[in-house]
Short mmCIF file of N, CA and C and ligand atoms in Angstrom, two decimals:
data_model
loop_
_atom_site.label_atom_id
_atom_site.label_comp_id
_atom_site.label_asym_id
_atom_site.label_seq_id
_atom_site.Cartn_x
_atom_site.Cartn_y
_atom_site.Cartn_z
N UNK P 1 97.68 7.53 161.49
CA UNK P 1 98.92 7.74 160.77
C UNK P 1 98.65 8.43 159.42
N UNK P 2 99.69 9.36 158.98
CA UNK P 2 99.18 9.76 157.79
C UNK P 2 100.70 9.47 156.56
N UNK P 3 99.66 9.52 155.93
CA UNK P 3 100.43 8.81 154.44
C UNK P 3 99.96 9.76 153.39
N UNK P 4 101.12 9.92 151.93
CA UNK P 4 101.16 10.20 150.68
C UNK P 4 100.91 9.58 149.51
N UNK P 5 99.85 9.24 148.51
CA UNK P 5 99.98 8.58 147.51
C UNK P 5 99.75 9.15 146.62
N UNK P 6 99.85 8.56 145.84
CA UNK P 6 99.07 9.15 143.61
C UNK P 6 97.68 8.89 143.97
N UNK P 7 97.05 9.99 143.20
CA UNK P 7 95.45 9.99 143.45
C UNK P 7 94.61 8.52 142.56
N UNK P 8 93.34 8.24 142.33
CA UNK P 8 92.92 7.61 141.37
C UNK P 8 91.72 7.61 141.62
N UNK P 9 91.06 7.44 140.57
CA UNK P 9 89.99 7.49 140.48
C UNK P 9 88.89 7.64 141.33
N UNK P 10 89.04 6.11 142.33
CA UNK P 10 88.89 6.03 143.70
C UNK P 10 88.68 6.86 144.53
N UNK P 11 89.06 7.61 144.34
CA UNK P 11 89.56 9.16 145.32
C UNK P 11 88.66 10.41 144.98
N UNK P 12 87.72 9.95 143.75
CA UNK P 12 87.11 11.12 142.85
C UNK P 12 86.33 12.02 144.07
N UNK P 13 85.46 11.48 144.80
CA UNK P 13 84.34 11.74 145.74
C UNK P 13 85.07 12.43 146.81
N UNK P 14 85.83 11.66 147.63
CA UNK P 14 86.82 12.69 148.31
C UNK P 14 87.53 14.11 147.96
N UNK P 15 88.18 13.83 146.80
CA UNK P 15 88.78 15.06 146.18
C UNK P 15 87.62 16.13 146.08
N UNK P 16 86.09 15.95 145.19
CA UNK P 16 85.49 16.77 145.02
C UNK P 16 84.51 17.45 146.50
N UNK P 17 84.65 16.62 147.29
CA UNK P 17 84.46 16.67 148.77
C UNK P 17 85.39 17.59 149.34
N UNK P 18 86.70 17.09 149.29
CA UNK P 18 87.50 18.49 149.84
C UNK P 18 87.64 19.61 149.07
N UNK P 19 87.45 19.65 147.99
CA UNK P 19 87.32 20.82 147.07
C UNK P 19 86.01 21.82 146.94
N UNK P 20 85.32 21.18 147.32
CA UNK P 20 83.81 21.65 147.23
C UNK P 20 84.06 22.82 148.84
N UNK P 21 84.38 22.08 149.82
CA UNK P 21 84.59 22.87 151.07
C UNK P 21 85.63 24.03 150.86
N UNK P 22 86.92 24.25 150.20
CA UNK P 22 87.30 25.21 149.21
C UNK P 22 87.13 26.36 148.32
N UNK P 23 85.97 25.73 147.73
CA UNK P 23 84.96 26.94 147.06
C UNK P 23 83.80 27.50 147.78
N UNK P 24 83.01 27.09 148.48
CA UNK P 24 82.30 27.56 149.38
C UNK P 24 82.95 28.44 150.39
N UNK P 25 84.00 28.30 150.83
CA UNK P 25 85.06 29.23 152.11
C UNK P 25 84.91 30.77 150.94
N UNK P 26 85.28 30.58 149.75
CA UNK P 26 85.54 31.92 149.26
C UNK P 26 86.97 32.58 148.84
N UNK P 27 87.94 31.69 149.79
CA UNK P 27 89.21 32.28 149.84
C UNK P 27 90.02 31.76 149.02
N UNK P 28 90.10 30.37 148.41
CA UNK P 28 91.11 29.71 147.87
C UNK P 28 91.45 30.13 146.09
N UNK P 29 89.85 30.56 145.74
CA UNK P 29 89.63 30.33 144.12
C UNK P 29 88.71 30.99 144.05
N UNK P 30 88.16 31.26 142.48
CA UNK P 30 87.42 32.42 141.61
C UNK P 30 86.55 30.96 141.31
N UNK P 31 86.63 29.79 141.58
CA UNK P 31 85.30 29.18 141.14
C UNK P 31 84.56 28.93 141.89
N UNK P 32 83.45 28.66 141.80
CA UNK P 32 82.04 29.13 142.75
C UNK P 32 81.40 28.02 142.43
N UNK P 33 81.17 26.83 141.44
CA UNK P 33 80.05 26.53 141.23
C UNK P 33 80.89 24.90 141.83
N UNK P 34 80.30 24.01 142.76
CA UNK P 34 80.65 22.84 143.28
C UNK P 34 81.38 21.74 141.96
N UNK P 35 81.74 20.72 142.45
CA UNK P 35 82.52 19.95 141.45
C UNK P 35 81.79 18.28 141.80
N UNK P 36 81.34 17.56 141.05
CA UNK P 36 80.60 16.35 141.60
C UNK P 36 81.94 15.38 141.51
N UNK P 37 81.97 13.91 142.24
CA UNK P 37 82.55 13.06 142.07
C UNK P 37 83.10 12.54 139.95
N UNK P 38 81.75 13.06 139.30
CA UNK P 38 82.16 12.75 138.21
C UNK P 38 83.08 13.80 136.98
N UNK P 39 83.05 14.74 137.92
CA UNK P 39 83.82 15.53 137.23
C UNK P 39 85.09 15.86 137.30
N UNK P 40 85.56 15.21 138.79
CA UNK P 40 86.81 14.91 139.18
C UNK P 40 87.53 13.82 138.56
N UNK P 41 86.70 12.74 138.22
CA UNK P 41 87.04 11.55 137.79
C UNK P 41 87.91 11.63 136.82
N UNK P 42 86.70 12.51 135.78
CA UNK P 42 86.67 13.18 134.18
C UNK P 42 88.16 13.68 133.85
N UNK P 43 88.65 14.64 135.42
CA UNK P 43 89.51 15.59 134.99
C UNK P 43 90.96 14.34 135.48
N UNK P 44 90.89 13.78 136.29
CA UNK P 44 91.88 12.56 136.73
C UNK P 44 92.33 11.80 136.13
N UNK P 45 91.07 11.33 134.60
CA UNK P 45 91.70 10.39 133.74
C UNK P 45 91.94 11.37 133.08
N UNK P 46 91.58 12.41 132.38
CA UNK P 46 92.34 13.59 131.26
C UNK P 46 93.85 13.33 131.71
N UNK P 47 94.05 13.76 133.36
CA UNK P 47 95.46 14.32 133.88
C UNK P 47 96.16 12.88 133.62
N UNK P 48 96.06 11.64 133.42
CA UNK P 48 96.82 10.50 133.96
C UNK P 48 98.02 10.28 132.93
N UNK P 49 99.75 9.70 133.60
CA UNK P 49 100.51 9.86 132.98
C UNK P 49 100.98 10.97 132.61
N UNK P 50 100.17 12.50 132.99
CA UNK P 50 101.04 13.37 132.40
C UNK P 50 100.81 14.36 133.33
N UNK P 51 99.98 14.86 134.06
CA UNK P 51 100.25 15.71 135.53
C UNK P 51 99.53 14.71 137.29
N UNK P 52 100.25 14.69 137.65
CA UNK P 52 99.74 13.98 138.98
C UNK P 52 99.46 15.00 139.99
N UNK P 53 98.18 14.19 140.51
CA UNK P 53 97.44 14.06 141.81
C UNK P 53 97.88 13.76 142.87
N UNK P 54 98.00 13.85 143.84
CA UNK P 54 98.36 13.27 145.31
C UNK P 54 97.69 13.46 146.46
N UNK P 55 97.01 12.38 147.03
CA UNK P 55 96.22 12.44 148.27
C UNK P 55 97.04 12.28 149.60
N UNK P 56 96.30 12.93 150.35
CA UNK P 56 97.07 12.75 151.87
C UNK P 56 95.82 12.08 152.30
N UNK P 57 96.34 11.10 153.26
CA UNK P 57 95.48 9.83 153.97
C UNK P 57 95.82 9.92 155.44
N UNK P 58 94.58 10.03 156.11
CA UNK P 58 94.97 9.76 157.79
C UNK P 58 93.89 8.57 157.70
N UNK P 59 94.53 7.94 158.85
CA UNK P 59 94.06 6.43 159.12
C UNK P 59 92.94 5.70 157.80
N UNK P 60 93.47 5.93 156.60
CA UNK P 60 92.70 5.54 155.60
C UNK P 60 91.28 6.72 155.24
N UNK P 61 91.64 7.68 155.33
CA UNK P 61 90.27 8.56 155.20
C UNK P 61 91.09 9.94 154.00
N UNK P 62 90.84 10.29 153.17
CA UNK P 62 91.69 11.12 152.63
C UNK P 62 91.15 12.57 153.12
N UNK P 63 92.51 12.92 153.60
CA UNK P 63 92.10 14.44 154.42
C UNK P 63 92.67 15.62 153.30
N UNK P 64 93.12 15.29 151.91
CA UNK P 64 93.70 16.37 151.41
C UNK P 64 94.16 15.98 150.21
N UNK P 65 94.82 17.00 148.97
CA UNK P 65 95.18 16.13 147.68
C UNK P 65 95.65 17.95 147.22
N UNK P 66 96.74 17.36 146.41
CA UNK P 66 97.23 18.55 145.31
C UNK P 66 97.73 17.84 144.02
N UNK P 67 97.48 18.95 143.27
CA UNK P 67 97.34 18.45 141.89
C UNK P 67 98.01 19.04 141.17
N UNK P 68 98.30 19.04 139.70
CA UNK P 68 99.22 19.72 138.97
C UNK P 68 98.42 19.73 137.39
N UNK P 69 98.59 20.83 136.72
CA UNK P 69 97.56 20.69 135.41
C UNK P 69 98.37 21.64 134.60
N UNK P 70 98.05 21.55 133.02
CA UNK P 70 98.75 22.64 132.29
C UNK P 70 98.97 23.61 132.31
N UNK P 71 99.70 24.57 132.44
CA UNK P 71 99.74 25.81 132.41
C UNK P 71 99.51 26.61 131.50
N UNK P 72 99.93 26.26 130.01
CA UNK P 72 99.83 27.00 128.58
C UNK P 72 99.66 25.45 127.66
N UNK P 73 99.01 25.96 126.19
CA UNK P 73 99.42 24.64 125.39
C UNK P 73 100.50 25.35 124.96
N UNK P 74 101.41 26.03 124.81
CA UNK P 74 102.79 25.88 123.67
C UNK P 74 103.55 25.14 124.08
N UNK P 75 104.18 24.81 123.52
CA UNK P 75 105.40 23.76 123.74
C UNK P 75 106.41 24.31 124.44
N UNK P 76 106.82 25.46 124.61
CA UNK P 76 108.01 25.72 125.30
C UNK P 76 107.64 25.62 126.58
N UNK P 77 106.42 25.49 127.20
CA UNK P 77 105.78 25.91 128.52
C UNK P 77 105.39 24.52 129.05
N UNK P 78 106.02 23.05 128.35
CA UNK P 78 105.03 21.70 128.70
C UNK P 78 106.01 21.70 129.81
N UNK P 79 106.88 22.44 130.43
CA UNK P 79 107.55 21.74 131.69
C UNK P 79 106.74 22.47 132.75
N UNK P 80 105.83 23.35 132.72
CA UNK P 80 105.70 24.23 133.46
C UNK P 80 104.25 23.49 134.04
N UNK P 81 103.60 23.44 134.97
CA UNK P 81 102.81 23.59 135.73
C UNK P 81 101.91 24.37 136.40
N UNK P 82 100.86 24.40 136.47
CA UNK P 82 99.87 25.20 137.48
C UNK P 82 99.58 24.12 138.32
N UNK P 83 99.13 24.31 139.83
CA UNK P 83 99.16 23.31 140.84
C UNK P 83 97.77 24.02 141.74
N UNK P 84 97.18 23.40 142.64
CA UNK P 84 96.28 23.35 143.29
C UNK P 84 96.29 22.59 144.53
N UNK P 85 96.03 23.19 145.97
CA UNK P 85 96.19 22.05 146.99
C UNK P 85 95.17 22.74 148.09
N UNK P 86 94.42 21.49 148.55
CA UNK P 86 93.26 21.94 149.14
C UNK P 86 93.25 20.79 150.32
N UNK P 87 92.90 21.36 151.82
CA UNK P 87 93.07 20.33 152.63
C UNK P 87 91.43 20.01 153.54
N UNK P 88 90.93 19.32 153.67
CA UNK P 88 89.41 19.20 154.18
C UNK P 88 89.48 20.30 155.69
N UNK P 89 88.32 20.74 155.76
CA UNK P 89 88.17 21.85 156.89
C UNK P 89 88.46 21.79 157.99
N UNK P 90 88.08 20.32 158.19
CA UNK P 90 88.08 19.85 159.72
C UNK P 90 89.96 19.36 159.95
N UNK P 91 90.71 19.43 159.22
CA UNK P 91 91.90 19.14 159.06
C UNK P 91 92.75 19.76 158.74
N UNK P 92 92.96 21.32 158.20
CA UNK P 92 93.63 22.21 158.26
C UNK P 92 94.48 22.49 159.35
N UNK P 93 95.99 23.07 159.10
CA UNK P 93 96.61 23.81 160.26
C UNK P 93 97.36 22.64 161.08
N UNK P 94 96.95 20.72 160.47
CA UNK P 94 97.83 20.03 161.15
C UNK P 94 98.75 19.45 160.26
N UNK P 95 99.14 20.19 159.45
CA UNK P 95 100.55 19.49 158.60
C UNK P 95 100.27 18.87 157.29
N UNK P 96 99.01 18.60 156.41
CA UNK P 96 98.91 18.06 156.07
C UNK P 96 98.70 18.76 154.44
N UNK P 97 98.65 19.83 154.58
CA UNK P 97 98.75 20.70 153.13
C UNK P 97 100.55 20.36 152.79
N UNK P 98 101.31 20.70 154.16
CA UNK P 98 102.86 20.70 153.39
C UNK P 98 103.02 19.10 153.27
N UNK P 99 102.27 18.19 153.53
CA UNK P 99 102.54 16.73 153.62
C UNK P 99 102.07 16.63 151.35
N UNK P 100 101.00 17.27 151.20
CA UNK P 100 100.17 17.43 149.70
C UNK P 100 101.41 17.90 149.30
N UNK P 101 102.03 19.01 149.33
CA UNK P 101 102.48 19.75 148.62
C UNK P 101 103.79 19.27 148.37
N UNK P 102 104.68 18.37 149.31
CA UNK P 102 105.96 17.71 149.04
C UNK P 102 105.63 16.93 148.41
N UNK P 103 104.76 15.99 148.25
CA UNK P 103 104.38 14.69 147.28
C UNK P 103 104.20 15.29 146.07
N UNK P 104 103.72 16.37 146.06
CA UNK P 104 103.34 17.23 144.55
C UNK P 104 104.37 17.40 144.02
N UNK P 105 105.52 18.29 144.48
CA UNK P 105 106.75 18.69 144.34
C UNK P 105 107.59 18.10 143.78
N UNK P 106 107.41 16.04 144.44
CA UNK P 106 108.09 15.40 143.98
C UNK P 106 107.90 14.61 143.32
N UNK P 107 106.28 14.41 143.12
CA UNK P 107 105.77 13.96 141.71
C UNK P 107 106.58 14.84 140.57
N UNK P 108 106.24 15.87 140.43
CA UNK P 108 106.01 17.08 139.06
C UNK P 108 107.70 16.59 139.12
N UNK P 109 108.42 16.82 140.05
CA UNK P 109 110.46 16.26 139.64
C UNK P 109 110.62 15.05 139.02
N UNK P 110 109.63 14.19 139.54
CA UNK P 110 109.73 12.96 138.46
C UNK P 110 109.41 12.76 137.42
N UNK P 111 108.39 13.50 137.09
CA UNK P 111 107.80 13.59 135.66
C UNK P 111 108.56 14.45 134.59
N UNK P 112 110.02 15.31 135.74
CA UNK P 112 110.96 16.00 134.65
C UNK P 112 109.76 17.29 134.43
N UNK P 113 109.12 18.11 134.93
CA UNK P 113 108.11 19.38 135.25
C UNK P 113 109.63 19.91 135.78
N UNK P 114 109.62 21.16 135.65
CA UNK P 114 111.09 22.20 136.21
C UNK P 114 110.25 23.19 137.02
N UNK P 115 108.88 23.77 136.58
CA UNK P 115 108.36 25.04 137.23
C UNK P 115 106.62 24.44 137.90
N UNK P 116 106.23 24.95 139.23
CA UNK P 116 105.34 25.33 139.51
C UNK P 116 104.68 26.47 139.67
N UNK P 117 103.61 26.82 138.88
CA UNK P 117 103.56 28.46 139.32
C UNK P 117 101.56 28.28 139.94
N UNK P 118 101.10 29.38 140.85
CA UNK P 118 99.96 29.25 141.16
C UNK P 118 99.83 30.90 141.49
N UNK P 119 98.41 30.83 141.53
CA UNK P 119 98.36 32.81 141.92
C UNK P 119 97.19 32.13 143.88
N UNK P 120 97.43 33.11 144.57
CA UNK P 120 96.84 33.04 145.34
C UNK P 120 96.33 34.38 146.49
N UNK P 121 94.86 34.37 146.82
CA UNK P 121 94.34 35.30 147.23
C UNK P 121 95.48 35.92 148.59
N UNK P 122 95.45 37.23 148.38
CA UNK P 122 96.63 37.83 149.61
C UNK P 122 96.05 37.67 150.80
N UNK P 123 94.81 37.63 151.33
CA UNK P 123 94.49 37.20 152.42
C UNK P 123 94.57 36.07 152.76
N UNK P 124 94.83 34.98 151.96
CA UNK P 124 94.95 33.88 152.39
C UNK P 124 96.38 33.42 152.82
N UNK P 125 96.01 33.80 154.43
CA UNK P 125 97.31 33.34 155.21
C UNK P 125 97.96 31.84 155.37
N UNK P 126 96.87 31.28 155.30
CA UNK P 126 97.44 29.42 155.21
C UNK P 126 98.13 29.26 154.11
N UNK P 127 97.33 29.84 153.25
CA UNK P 127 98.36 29.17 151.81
C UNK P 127 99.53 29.95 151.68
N UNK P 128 99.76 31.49 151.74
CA UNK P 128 101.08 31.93 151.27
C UNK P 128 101.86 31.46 152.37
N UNK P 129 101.76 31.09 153.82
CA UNK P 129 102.53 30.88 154.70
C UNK P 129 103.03 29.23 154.05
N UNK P 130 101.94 28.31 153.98
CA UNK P 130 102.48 26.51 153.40
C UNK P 130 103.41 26.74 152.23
N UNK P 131 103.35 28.22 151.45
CA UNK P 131 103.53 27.54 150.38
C UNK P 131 105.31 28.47 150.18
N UNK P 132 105.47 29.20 151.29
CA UNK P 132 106.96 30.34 151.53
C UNK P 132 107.80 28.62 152.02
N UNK P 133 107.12 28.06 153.24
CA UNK P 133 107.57 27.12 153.66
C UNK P 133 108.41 25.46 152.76
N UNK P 134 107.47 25.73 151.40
CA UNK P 134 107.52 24.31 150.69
C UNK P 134 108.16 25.01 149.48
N UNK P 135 109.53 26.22 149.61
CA UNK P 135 110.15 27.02 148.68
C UNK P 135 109.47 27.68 147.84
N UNK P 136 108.03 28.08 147.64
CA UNK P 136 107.50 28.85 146.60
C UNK P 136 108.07 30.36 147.01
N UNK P 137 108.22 31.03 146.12
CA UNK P 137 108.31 32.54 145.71
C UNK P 137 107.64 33.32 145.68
N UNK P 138 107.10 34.33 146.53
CA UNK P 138 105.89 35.06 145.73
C UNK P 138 107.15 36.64 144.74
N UNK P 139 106.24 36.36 143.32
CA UNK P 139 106.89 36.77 142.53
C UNK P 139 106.30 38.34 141.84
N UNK P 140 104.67 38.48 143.01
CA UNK P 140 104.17 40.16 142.67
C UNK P 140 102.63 39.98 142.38
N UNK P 141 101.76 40.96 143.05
CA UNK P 141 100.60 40.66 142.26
C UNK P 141 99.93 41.22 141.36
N UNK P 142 99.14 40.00 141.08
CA UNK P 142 98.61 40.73 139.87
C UNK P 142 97.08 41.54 140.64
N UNK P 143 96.60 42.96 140.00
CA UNK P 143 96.01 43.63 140.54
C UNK P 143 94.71 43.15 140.20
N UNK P 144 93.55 42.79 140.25
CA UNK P 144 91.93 43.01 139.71
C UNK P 144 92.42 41.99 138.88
N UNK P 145 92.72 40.77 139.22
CA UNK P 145 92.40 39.64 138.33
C UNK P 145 91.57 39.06 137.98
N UNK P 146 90.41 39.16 138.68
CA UNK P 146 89.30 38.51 138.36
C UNK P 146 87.92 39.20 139.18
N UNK P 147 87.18 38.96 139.12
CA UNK P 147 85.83 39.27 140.12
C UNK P 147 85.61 37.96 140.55
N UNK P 148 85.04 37.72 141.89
CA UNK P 148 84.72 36.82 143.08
C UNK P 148 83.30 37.04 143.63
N UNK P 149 82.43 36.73 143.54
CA UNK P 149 80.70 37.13 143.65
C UNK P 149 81.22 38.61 143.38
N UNK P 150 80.92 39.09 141.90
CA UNK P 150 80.89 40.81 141.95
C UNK P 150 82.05 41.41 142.35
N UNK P 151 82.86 41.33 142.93
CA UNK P 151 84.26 42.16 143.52
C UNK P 151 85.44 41.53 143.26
N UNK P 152 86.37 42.36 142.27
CA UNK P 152 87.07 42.59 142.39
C UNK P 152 88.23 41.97 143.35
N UNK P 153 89.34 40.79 142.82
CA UNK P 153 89.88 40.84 144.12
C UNK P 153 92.11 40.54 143.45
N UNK P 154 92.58 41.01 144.01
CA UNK P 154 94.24 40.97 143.26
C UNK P 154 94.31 39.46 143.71
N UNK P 155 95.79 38.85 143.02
CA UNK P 155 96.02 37.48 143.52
C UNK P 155 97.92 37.62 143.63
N UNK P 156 98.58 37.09 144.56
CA UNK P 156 99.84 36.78 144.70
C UNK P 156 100.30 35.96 144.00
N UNK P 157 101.05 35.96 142.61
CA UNK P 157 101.55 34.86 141.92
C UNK P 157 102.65 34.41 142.44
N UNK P 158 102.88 32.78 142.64
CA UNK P 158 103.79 32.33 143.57
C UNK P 158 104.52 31.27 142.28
N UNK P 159 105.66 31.14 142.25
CA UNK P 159 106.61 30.21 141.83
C UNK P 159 107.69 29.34 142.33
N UNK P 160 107.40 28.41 141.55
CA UNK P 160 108.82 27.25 142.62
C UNK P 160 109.49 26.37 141.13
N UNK P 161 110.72 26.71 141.22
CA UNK P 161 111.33 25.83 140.51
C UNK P 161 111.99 24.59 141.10
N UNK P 162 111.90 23.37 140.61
CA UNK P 162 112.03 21.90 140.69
C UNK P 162 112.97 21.15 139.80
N UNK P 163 112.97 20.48 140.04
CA UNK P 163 114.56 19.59 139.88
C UNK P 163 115.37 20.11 139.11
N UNK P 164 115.99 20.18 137.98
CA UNK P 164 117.20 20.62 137.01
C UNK P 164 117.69 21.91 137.18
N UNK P 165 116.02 22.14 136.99
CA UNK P 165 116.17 24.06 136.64
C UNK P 165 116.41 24.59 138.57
N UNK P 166 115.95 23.89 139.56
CA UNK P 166 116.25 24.60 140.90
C UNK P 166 117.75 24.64 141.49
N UNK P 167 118.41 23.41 140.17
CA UNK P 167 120.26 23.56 141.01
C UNK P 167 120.66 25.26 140.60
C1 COA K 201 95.98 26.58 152.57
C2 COA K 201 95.97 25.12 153.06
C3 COA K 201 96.18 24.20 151.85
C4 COA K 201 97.15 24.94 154.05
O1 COA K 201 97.20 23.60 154.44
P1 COA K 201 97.26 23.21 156.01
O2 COA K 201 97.28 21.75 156.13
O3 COA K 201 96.18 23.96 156.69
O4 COA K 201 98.69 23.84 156.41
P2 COA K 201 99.84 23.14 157.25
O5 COA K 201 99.27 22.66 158.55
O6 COA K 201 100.55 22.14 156.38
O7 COA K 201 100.77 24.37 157.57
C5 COA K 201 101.79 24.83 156.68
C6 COA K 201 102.35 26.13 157.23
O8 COA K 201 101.33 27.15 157.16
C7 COA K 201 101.07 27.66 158.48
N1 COA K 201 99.62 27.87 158.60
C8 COA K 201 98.65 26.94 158.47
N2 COA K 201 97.45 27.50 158.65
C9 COA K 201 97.67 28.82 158.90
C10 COA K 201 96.82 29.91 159.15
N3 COA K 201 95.47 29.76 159.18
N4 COA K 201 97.39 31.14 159.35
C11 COA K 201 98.72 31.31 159.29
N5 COA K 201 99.59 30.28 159.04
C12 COA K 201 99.08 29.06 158.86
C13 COA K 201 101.55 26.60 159.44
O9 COA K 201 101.90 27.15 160.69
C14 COA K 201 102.73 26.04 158.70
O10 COA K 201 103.86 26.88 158.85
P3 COA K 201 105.06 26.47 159.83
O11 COA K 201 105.63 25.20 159.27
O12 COA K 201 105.97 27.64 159.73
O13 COA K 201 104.45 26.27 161.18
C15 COA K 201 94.64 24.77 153.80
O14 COA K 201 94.48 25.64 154.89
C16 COA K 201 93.42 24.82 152.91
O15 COA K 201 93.05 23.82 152.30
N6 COA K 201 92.77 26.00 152.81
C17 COA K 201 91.60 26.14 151.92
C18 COA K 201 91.96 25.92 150.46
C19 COA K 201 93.10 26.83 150.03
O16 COA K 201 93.19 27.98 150.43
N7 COA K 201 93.96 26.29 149.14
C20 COA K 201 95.07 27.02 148.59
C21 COA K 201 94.63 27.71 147.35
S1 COA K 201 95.95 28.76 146.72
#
C-alpha cells in the first residue's frame, strides 16, 4: 500500500538514497557530487516549520519524497518556492512522483506558499509529463543555463500557482 507523509529526520538515508540515484542518472539536476544521510538531515532541520518535505511510502519502505526550499531571500518572494521531487529507480513510472508531488502541493497551500516554480531538463520526459499533469506550467526556457559534466544544457522553467493566488 502506498502512503503520504511529512518527511523527518528518520527519512535522512532514504531521501539521500533516492537522490543520490537522481544525480548519477544525469537528467534531473546540475549537481553531480552525492548527498550523505547527514547532509540531508542538516538540510531537513534548516527546512523545518518553514518549507516541507514529503515522503511516499510503499509497504513501509520510502520509494520517493519532494521537497520545497527558498526561492529568493527578499521578502516579497517568501511565498514563493523552489521544489524538487525525485522517485527511487526501481519505482518510477508507477504513480508515485504524482502521489510526492500532491502532498507537496498541499503542504506548500498549508503553509499559505501561493507559487511553485522549478526549471527542468527538456529531455526529461517523466518530469515535464508528472509535472503538466499535477497543473505546472511550462513558462519558456531558459537557454545554456548551466554546464552538466562540461556541456552546456537549456532548462524548462515550470510554474504552479497554489491556493489564494490559483482562484
Ligand atoms: C520524474 C519523476 C519524478 C516522475 O515520477 P514517476 O513516479 O516516475 O511518475 P508517475 O508514475 O507519477 O507518472 C506521472 C505522469 O508522468 C508520465 N510518465 C512517467 N514516466 C514517464 C516517462 N518515462 N516518459 C513519459 N511519461 C512518463 C506518466 O504516464 C504519468 O502521466 P499520466 O498520468 O498522463 O499517465 C521520476 O521519474 C524520477 O524520479 N526521475 C528522476 C529524477 C527526476 O527527474 N526528478 C525531477 C527533476 S525536475
Amino acid at each position: 500500500m502506498t502512503s503520504t507523509r511529512s518527511a523527518t529526520e528518520a527519512d535522512a538515508a532514504a531521501i539521500a538514497r533516492i537522490y543520490n540515484e537522481g544525480i548519477a542518472d544525469r537528467l534531473a539536476t546540475f549537481e553531480t557530487e552525492p548527498r550523505s544521510p547527514d547532509d540531508i538531515a542538516h538540510i531537513l532541520k534548516e527546512r523545518t516549520g518553514r518549507w516541507p518535505t514529503v515522503v511516499v511510502e510503499r509497504d513501509g519502505t520510502v520509494i520517493a519524497w519532494a521537497g520545497a526550499s527558498e526561492y529568493r531571500r527578499r521578502p516579497c518572494y517568501a511565498g514563493v518556492a523552489e521544489f524538487s521531487v525525485y522517485v527511487s529507480r526501481a519505482d518510477r513510472g508507477a504513480g508515485a512522483g504524482r502521489a510526492a508531488m500532491e502532498a507537496l502541493v498541499a503542504a506548500c497551500e498549508q503553509r499559505g506558499l501561493y507559487k511553485l516554480v522549478s526549471r527542468v531538463f527538456p529531455e526529461n520526459e517523466a518530469s515535464r509529463k508528472l509535472l503538466a499533469r499535477v497543473g505546472f506550467r511550462e513558462v519558456g526556457t531558459y537557454r545554456r543555463h548551466a554546464k552538466l559534466d562540461g556541456e552546456w544544457r537549456d532548462t524548462v522553467i515550470v510554474e504552479r500557482l497554489v491556493g489564494e493566488a490559483a482562484d
